């Protein structure tokens, strides 16, 4: 029986393994839910770490008791905090982290985060740590799992913003370009564009030319549409800023305004879906550890939580569903000639 379960939030620190000190990932809605769910467990002493892997390398663990996790279910962000760790990005740092866990008598580690965090989990597993990963990121880029904790909350936040912007767009007969996050993955942009009824979506996975977008804008204007919404993913090859400028520099039709949603999408109270997902994945992770499983990630496959080896997840690129992209074009009523 495990008696110590370690549940850091390592999203930001572990991303440095992948990206070596460039901008890291951050907190998202759902981590608190896991901490709060796991802590009152009757069978484990649960320890957490503030600032993720950096404090793991430094061996600073703290007990998570009911007082520490009380009243956090509905909060976004993470009570454990997050940070980058250049030290953990090195093999020596990973060795040190593994030995810290061993010395502290930690028998199971739950890593909650995106691609970078899960890469770190695999590195620890290779060093003998019993580890289970939980996919949690707003970016929808973790391979295999149907979804990750945080995606639904971020999507709903982006959608609410687009709905609100549309009100202004219609009143003023303007084009509005809305930039959403998602790192290398266009999922958040694509889904919020479909749900928000945007006319155009720009995502990293597909190229678009400004002239083509302008043709669609003119057509919409001629058809008497009261607004024109472009949703652009932050890493789309034709960026939100570029298309915004292009529209304003081109004569006729709508004038454009630009809104960058940015970190608004990373905060806020988690949706019911994310809370339940965090709860299910957390429960599955604890169960997996108690069964002696290690080196796996919990994934949502259809309606079930399942186990998948971390090495099948890490380093994989999640392909975007081209059918959904095509559906977005059909729903937007794009003209055939573009
Ligand atoms: O991975 C989550 C995310 O919000 C991405 O969508 C975004 O590209 C990145 O993190 C921003 O990172 P930082 O907080 O370091 O600016």
GROMACS .gro file of C-alpha atoms and ligand atoms in nm:
model
  354
    1UNK     CA    1   0.000   0.000   0.000
    2UNK     CA    2   0.131   0.342  -0.086
    3UNK     CA    3   0.154   0.575   0.203
    4UNK     CA    4   0.288   0.888   0.046
    5UNK     CA    5   0.149   1.039  -0.269
    6UNK     CA    6   0.315   1.336  -0.422
    7UNK     CA    7   0.112   1.572  -0.635
    8UNK     CA    8   0.300   1.875  -0.760
    9UNK     CA    9   0.179   2.110  -1.026
   10UNK     CA   10   0.470   2.103  -1.261
   11UNK     CA   11   0.329   2.248  -1.574
   12UNK     CA   12   0.556   2.550  -1.593
   13UNK     CA   13   0.879   2.396  -1.473
   14UNK     CA   14   0.860   2.087  -1.683
   15UNK     CA   15   0.794   2.274  -1.997
   16UNK     CA   16   1.155   2.393  -1.974
   17UNK     CA   17   1.272   2.041  -2.048
   18UNK     CA   18   1.111   2.070  -2.380
   19UNK     CA   19   1.179   2.430  -2.453
   20UNK     CA   20   1.493   2.501  -2.255
   21UNK     CA   21   1.412   2.820  -2.075
   22UNK     CA   22   1.184   2.980  -2.326
   23UNK     CA   23   0.843   3.082  -2.205
   24UNK     CA   24   0.691   2.811  -1.995
   25UNK     CA   25   0.337   2.699  -1.940
   26UNK     CA   26   0.124   2.824  -1.661
   27UNK     CA   27  -0.156   2.742  -1.427
   28UNK     CA   28  -0.493   2.641  -1.561
   29UNK     CA   29  -0.826   2.554  -1.417
   30UNK     CA   30  -0.845   2.207  -1.268
   31UNK     CA   31  -0.525   2.155  -1.068
   32UNK     CA   32  -0.686   2.275  -0.750
   33UNK     CA   33  -0.964   2.032  -0.802
   34UNK     CA   34  -0.721   1.743  -0.812
   35UNK     CA   35  -0.538   1.859  -0.498
   36UNK     CA   36  -0.861   1.899  -0.315
   37UNK     CA   37  -0.990   1.562  -0.425
   38UNK     CA   38  -0.675   1.362  -0.346
   39UNK     CA   39  -0.588   1.516  -0.015
   40UNK     CA   40  -0.867   1.389   0.209
   41UNK     CA   41  -0.779   1.033   0.099
   42UNK     CA   42  -0.787   0.794   0.392
   43UNK     CA   43  -0.503   0.581   0.265
   44UNK     CA   44  -0.229   0.819   0.171
   45UNK     CA   45  -0.041   1.097   0.322
   46UNK     CA   46  -0.044   1.351   0.041
   47UNK     CA   47   0.245   1.588  -0.005
   48UNK     CA   48   0.259   1.872  -0.253
   49UNK     CA   49   0.523   2.108  -0.370
   50UNK     CA   50   0.510   2.477  -0.437
   51UNK     CA   51   0.672   2.595  -0.758
   52UNK     CA   52   0.681   2.246  -0.908
   53UNK     CA   53   1.004   2.076  -1.010
   54UNK     CA   54   1.233   2.344  -0.878
   55UNK     CA   55   1.125   2.266  -0.526
   56UNK     CA   56   1.130   1.897  -0.605
   57UNK     CA   57   1.498   1.932  -0.696
   58UNK     CA   58   1.546   2.122  -0.372
   59UNK     CA   59   1.356   1.857  -0.180
   60UNK     CA   60   1.101   2.095  -0.027
   61UNK     CA   61   0.781   1.899   0.024
   62UNK     CA   62   0.479   2.007   0.221
   63UNK     CA   63   0.192   1.809   0.361
   64UNK     CA   64  -0.141   1.880   0.195
   65UNK     CA   65  -0.404   1.854   0.462
   66UNK     CA   66  -0.772   1.940   0.462
   67UNK     CA   67  -0.706   2.294   0.577
   68UNK     CA   68  -0.461   2.359   0.301
   69UNK     CA   69  -0.700   2.245   0.029
   70UNK     CA   70  -1.028   2.366   0.178
   71UNK     CA   71  -1.246   2.582  -0.046
   72UNK     CA   72  -1.032   2.565  -0.359
   73UNK     CA   73  -1.251   2.352  -0.586
   74UNK     CA   74  -1.399   2.645  -0.768
   75UNK     CA   75  -1.078   2.846  -0.804
   76UNK     CA   76  -0.867   2.871  -1.117
   77UNK     CA   77  -0.487   2.873  -1.113
   78UNK     CA   78  -0.305   2.654  -0.866
   79UNK     CA   79  -0.260   2.684  -0.491
   80UNK     CA   80   0.068   2.500  -0.532
   81UNK     CA   81   0.211   2.765  -0.761
   82UNK     CA   82   0.433   2.706  -1.059
   83UNK     CA   83   0.779   2.805  -1.182
   84UNK     CA   84   1.043   2.714  -1.433
   85UNK     CA   85   1.337   2.497  -1.335
   86UNK     CA   86   1.649   2.503  -1.548
   87UNK     CA   87   1.804   2.264  -1.303
   88UNK     CA   88   1.542   1.996  -1.352
   89UNK     CA   89   1.591   2.025  -1.727
   90UNK     CA   90   1.934   1.863  -1.686
   91UNK     CA   91   1.997   1.489  -1.627
   92UNK     CA   92   2.172   1.579  -1.300
   93UNK     CA   93   1.868   1.773  -1.183
   94UNK     CA   94   1.643   1.480  -1.267
   95UNK     CA   95   1.870   1.241  -1.074
   96UNK     CA   96   1.860   1.475  -0.778
   97UNK     CA   97   1.481   1.503  -0.795
   98UNK     CA   98   1.444   1.124  -0.803
   99UNK     CA   99   1.673   1.082  -0.502
  100UNK     CA  100   1.485   1.353  -0.309
  101UNK     CA  101   1.162   1.161  -0.360
  102UNK     CA  102   1.322   0.838  -0.251
  103UNK     CA  103   1.474   0.993   0.061
  104UNK     CA  104   1.140   1.149   0.157
  105UNK     CA  105   0.973   0.809   0.128
  106UNK     CA  106   0.745   0.920  -0.153
  107UNK     CA  107   0.607   0.607  -0.314
  108UNK     CA  108   0.402   0.753  -0.593
  109UNK     CA  109   0.415   1.071  -0.799
  110UNK     CA  110   0.126   1.227  -0.989
  111UNK     CA  111   0.237   1.480  -1.251
  112UNK     CA  112  -0.034   1.712  -1.375
  113UNK     CA  113   0.042   1.910  -1.688
  114UNK     CA  114   0.099   1.931  -2.060
  115UNK     CA  115   0.359   1.791  -2.296
  116UNK     CA  116   0.658   1.932  -2.106
  117UNK     CA  117   0.534   1.810  -1.770
  118UNK     CA  118   0.470   1.463  -1.905
  119UNK     CA  119   0.816   1.454  -2.059
  120UNK     CA  120   0.957   1.523  -1.715
  121UNK     CA  121   0.738   1.249  -1.568
  122UNK     CA  122   0.890   1.003  -1.815
  123UNK     CA  123   1.242   1.114  -1.723
  124UNK     CA  124   1.164   1.048  -1.355
  125UNK     CA  125   1.013   0.711  -1.433
  126UNK     CA  126   1.336   0.619  -1.614
  127UNK     CA  127   1.510   0.698  -1.285
  128UNK     CA  128   1.298   0.457  -1.087
  129UNK     CA  129   1.021   0.688  -0.965
  130UNK     CA  130   0.669   0.543  -0.972
  131UNK     CA  131   0.484   0.802  -1.169
  132UNK     CA  132   0.146   0.860  -1.330
  133UNK     CA  133   0.071   1.156  -1.556
  134UNK     CA  134  -0.254   1.349  -1.588
  135UNK     CA  135  -0.300   1.560  -1.903
  136UNK     CA  136  -0.382   1.917  -1.809
  137UNK     CA  137  -0.331   2.209  -2.043
  138UNK     CA  138  -0.552   2.454  -2.227
  139UNK     CA  139  -0.375   2.380  -2.555
  140UNK     CA  140  -0.529   2.044  -2.651
  141UNK     CA  141  -0.194   1.923  -2.774
  142UNK     CA  142  -0.144   1.616  -2.554
  143UNK     CA  143  -0.140   1.309  -2.773
  144UNK     CA  144  -0.398   1.029  -2.744
  145UNK     CA  145  -0.640   1.152  -2.477
  146UNK     CA  146  -0.976   1.280  -2.601
  147UNK     CA  147  -0.922   1.591  -2.395
  148UNK     CA  148  -0.716   1.741  -2.113
  149UNK     CA  149  -0.814   1.920  -1.793
  150UNK     CA  150  -0.847   2.294  -1.862
  151UNK     CA  151  -0.942   2.278  -2.230
  152UNK     CA  152  -1.315   2.307  -2.171
  153UNK     CA  153  -1.282   2.601  -1.933
  154UNK     CA  154  -1.053   2.790  -2.172
  155UNK     CA  155  -1.282   2.716  -2.466
  156UNK     CA  156  -1.587   2.847  -2.283
  157UNK     CA  157  -1.398   3.157  -2.175
  158UNK     CA  158  -1.289   3.229  -2.533
  159UNK     CA  159  -1.643   3.168  -2.654
  160UNK     CA  160  -1.794   3.406  -2.404
  161UNK     CA  161  -1.550   3.675  -2.513
  162UNK     CA  162  -1.630   3.618  -2.882
  163UNK     CA  163  -2.005   3.641  -2.811
  164UNK     CA  164  -1.953   3.971  -2.635
  165UNK     CA  165  -1.729   4.108  -2.909
  166UNK     CA  166  -1.989   4.010  -3.166
  167UNK     CA  167  -2.240   4.243  -3.001
  168UNK     CA  168  -2.007   4.538  -3.060
  169UNK     CA  169  -1.914   4.414  -3.407
  170UNK     CA  170  -2.280   4.405  -3.514
  171UNK     CA  171  -2.362   4.743  -3.367
  172UNK     CA  172  -2.070   4.913  -3.544
  173UNK     CA  173  -2.059   4.699  -3.861
  174UNK     CA  174  -1.698   4.614  -3.804
  175UNK     CA  175  -1.460   4.330  -3.852
  176UNK     CA  176  -1.319   4.203  -3.523
  177UNK     CA  177  -1.008   3.991  -3.506
  178UNK     CA  178  -0.985   3.786  -3.186
  179UNK     CA  179  -0.659   3.614  -3.097
  180UNK     CA  180  -0.684   3.305  -2.878
  181UNK     CA  181  -0.411   3.095  -2.716
  182UNK     CA  182  -0.323   2.734  -2.796
  183UNK     CA  183   0.052   2.730  -2.859
  184UNK     CA  184   0.118   2.503  -3.160
  185UNK     CA  185  -0.239   2.370  -3.172
  186UNK     CA  186  -0.535   2.541  -3.340
  187UNK     CA  187  -0.803   2.352  -3.149
  188UNK     CA  188  -0.912   2.633  -2.917
  189UNK     CA  189  -0.934   2.877  -3.207
  190UNK     CA  190  -1.119   2.634  -3.430
  191UNK     CA  191  -1.373   2.524  -3.173
  192UNK     CA  192  -1.441   2.872  -3.040
  193UNK     CA  193  -1.480   2.993  -3.401
  194UNK     CA  194  -1.737   2.722  -3.475
  195UNK     CA  195  -1.926   2.774  -3.150
  196UNK     CA  196  -1.909   3.154  -3.184
  197UNK     CA  197  -2.016   3.160  -3.549
  198UNK     CA  198  -1.698   3.329  -3.674
  199UNK     CA  199  -1.660   3.387  -4.046
  200UNK     CA  200  -1.290   3.297  -4.059
  201UNK     CA  201  -1.052   3.097  -3.842
  202UNK     CA  202  -0.675   3.112  -3.873
  203UNK     CA  203  -0.482   2.825  -3.717
  204UNK     CA  204  -0.121   2.702  -3.716
  205UNK     CA  205  -0.211   2.385  -3.905
  206UNK     CA  206  -0.337   2.563  -4.219
  207UNK     CA  207  -0.203   2.850  -4.432
  208UNK     CA  208  -0.429   3.135  -4.536
  209UNK     CA  209  -0.365   3.437  -4.759
  210UNK     CA  210  -0.485   3.784  -4.657
  211UNK     CA  211  -0.624   3.843  -5.007
  212UNK     CA  212  -0.850   3.541  -4.965
  213UNK     CA  213  -0.978   3.665  -4.631
  214UNK     CA  214  -1.041   4.008  -4.783
  215UNK     CA  215  -1.249   3.851  -5.059
  216UNK     CA  216  -1.464   3.682  -4.796
  217UNK     CA  217  -1.498   4.009  -4.608
  218UNK     CA  218  -1.612   4.196  -4.919
  219UNK     CA  219  -1.861   3.926  -4.998
  220UNK     CA  220  -2.002   3.936  -4.645
  221UNK     CA  221  -2.028   4.314  -4.666
  222UNK     CA  222  -2.213   4.293  -4.999
  223UNK     CA  223  -2.447   4.035  -4.852
  224UNK     CA  224  -2.531   4.280  -4.576
  225UNK     CA  225  -2.375   4.090  -4.287
  226UNK     CA  226  -2.360   4.319  -3.985
  227UNK     CA  227  -2.021   4.197  -3.863
  228UNK     CA  228  -1.719   3.992  -3.955
  229UNK     CA  229  -1.539   3.785  -3.692
  230UNK     CA  230  -1.195   3.639  -3.747
  231UNK     CA  231  -1.066   3.403  -3.477
  232UNK     CA  232  -0.689   3.363  -3.501
  233UNK     CA  233  -0.478   3.117  -3.306
  234UNK     CA  234  -0.171   3.275  -3.149
  235UNK     CA  235   0.070   3.087  -3.378
  236UNK     CA  236  -0.127   3.102  -3.701
  237UNK     CA  237   0.110   3.174  -3.994
  238UNK     CA  238  -0.114   3.469  -4.088
  239UNK     CA  239  -0.126   3.630  -3.746
  240UNK     CA  240  -0.412   3.817  -3.583
  241UNK     CA  241  -0.213   4.138  -3.601
  242UNK     CA  242  -0.124   4.089  -3.970
  243UNK     CA  243  -0.481   4.030  -4.081
  244UNK     CA  244  -0.607   4.315  -3.864
  245UNK     CA  245  -0.362   4.555  -4.031
  246UNK     CA  246  -0.432   4.416  -4.376
  247UNK     CA  247  -0.807   4.472  -4.338
  248UNK     CA  248  -0.757   4.829  -4.222
  249UNK     CA  249  -0.513   4.911  -4.500
  250UNK     CA  250  -0.748   4.779  -4.768
  251UNK     CA  251  -1.014   5.009  -4.902
  252UNK     CA  252  -1.383   4.931  -4.864
  253UNK     CA  253  -1.592   4.695  -4.652
  254UNK     CA  254  -1.543   4.661  -4.277
  255UNK     CA  255  -1.281   4.830  -4.062
  256UNK     CA  256  -1.109   4.608  -3.809
  257UNK     CA  257  -1.050   4.601  -3.435
  258UNK     CA  258  -0.814   4.358  -3.266
  259UNK     CA  259  -0.863   4.182  -2.931
  260UNK     CA  260  -0.595   3.955  -2.785
  261UNK     CA  261  -0.762   3.738  -2.522
  262UNK     CA  262  -0.429   3.625  -2.376
  263UNK     CA  263  -0.420   3.516  -2.014
  264UNK     CA  264  -0.792   3.573  -1.963
  265UNK     CA  265  -0.826   3.221  -2.103
  266UNK     CA  266  -0.604   3.068  -1.840
  267UNK     CA  267  -0.791   3.181  -1.532
  268UNK     CA  268  -1.137   3.161  -1.389
  269UNK     CA  269  -1.352   2.904  -1.224
  270UNK     CA  270  -1.330   2.560  -1.392
  271UNK     CA  271  -1.639   2.440  -1.578
  272UNK     CA  272  -1.834   2.147  -1.441
  273UNK     CA  273  -1.683   1.935  -1.719
  274UNK     CA  274  -1.327   2.017  -1.612
  275UNK     CA  275  -1.403   1.960  -1.244
  276UNK     CA  276  -1.549   1.622  -1.316
  277UNK     CA  277  -1.268   1.533  -1.556
  278UNK     CA  278  -1.007   1.632  -1.295
  279UNK     CA  279  -1.189   1.424  -1.041
  280UNK     CA  280  -1.207   1.120  -1.268
  281UNK     CA  281  -0.847   1.145  -1.382
  282UNK     CA  282  -0.725   1.204  -1.028
  283UNK     CA  283  -0.913   0.902  -0.901
  284UNK     CA  284  -0.778   0.692  -1.189
  285UNK     CA  285  -0.421   0.809  -1.115
  286UNK     CA  286  -0.442   0.713  -0.748
  287UNK     CA  287  -0.595   0.378  -0.841
  288UNK     CA  288  -0.321   0.316  -1.099
  289UNK     CA  289  -0.049   0.383  -0.841
  290UNK     CA  290  -0.215   0.157  -0.588
  291UNK     CA  291  -0.222  -0.119  -0.851
  292UNK     CA  292   0.153  -0.078  -0.895
  293UNK     CA  293   0.127   0.092  -1.235
  294UNK     CA  294   0.397   0.338  -1.338
  295UNK     CA  295   0.516   0.525  -1.646
  296UNK     CA  296   0.163   0.578  -1.771
  297UNK     CA  297  -0.069   0.867  -1.840
  298UNK     CA  298  -0.440   0.867  -1.766
  299UNK     CA  299  -0.630   0.937  -2.086
  300UNK     CA  300  -0.994   0.988  -2.160
  301UNK     CA  301  -1.091   0.747  -2.439
  302UNK     CA  302  -1.456   0.787  -2.525
  303UNK     CA  303  -1.640   0.769  -2.195
  304UNK     CA  304  -1.368   0.580  -2.007
  305UNK     CA  305  -1.046   0.677  -1.836
  306UNK     CA  306  -0.770   0.448  -1.958
  307UNK     CA  307  -0.395   0.403  -1.916
  308UNK     CA  308  -0.144   0.473  -2.192
  309UNK     CA  309   0.235   0.442  -2.159
  310UNK     CA  310   0.401   0.783  -2.124
  311UNK     CA  311   0.653   0.693  -2.390
  312UNK     CA  312   0.370   0.662  -2.642
  313UNK     CA  313   0.252   1.012  -2.557
  314UNK     CA  314   0.568   1.216  -2.511
  315UNK     CA  315   0.714   1.376  -2.824
  316UNK     CA  316   0.407   1.306  -3.036
  317UNK     CA  317   0.226   1.576  -3.228
  318UNK     CA  318  -0.147   1.571  -3.202
  319UNK     CA  319  -0.301   1.608  -3.549
  320UNK     CA  320  -0.595   1.842  -3.592
  321UNK     CA  321  -0.911   1.691  -3.733
  322UNK     CA  322  -0.927   1.825  -4.090
  323UNK     CA  323  -1.299   1.738  -4.111
  324UNK     CA  324  -1.376   1.980  -3.832
  325UNK     CA  325  -1.179   2.253  -4.010
  326UNK     CA  326  -1.378   2.188  -4.327
  327UNK     CA  327  -1.698   2.196  -4.127
  328UNK     CA  328  -1.600   2.539  -3.991
  329UNK     CA  329  -1.565   2.667  -4.347
  330UNK     CA  330  -1.905   2.528  -4.443
  331UNK     CA  331  -2.072   2.678  -4.137
  332UNK     CA  332  -1.913   3.015  -4.205
  333UNK     CA  333  -2.063   3.003  -4.556
  334UNK     CA  334  -1.731   3.070  -4.725
  335UNK     CA  335  -1.757   3.126  -5.100
  336UNK     CA  336  -1.640   2.843  -5.328
  337UNK     CA  337  -1.373   3.044  -5.506
  338UNK     CA  338  -1.140   3.079  -5.208
  339LIG     O1  339   0.028   2.624  -2.266
  339LIG     C1  340  -0.058   2.719  -2.215
  339LIG     C2  341  -0.025   2.855  -2.270
  339LIG     O2  342  -0.115   2.947  -2.219
  339LIG     C3  343  -0.019   2.863  -2.422
  339LIG     O3  344  -0.148   2.865  -2.479
  339LIG     C4  345   0.063   2.986  -2.441
  339LIG     O4  346   0.128   2.985  -2.565
  339LIG     C5  347   0.162   2.976  -2.329
  339LIG     O5  348   0.105   2.895  -2.230
  339LIG     C6  349   0.203   3.109  -2.270
  339LIG     O6  350   0.308   3.087  -2.182
  339LIG     P1  351   0.363   3.194  -2.076
  339LIG     O7  352   0.273   3.187  -1.957
  339LIG     O8  353   0.500   3.149  -2.043
  339LIG     O9  354   0.356   3.327  -2.143
   0.00000   0.00000   0.00000
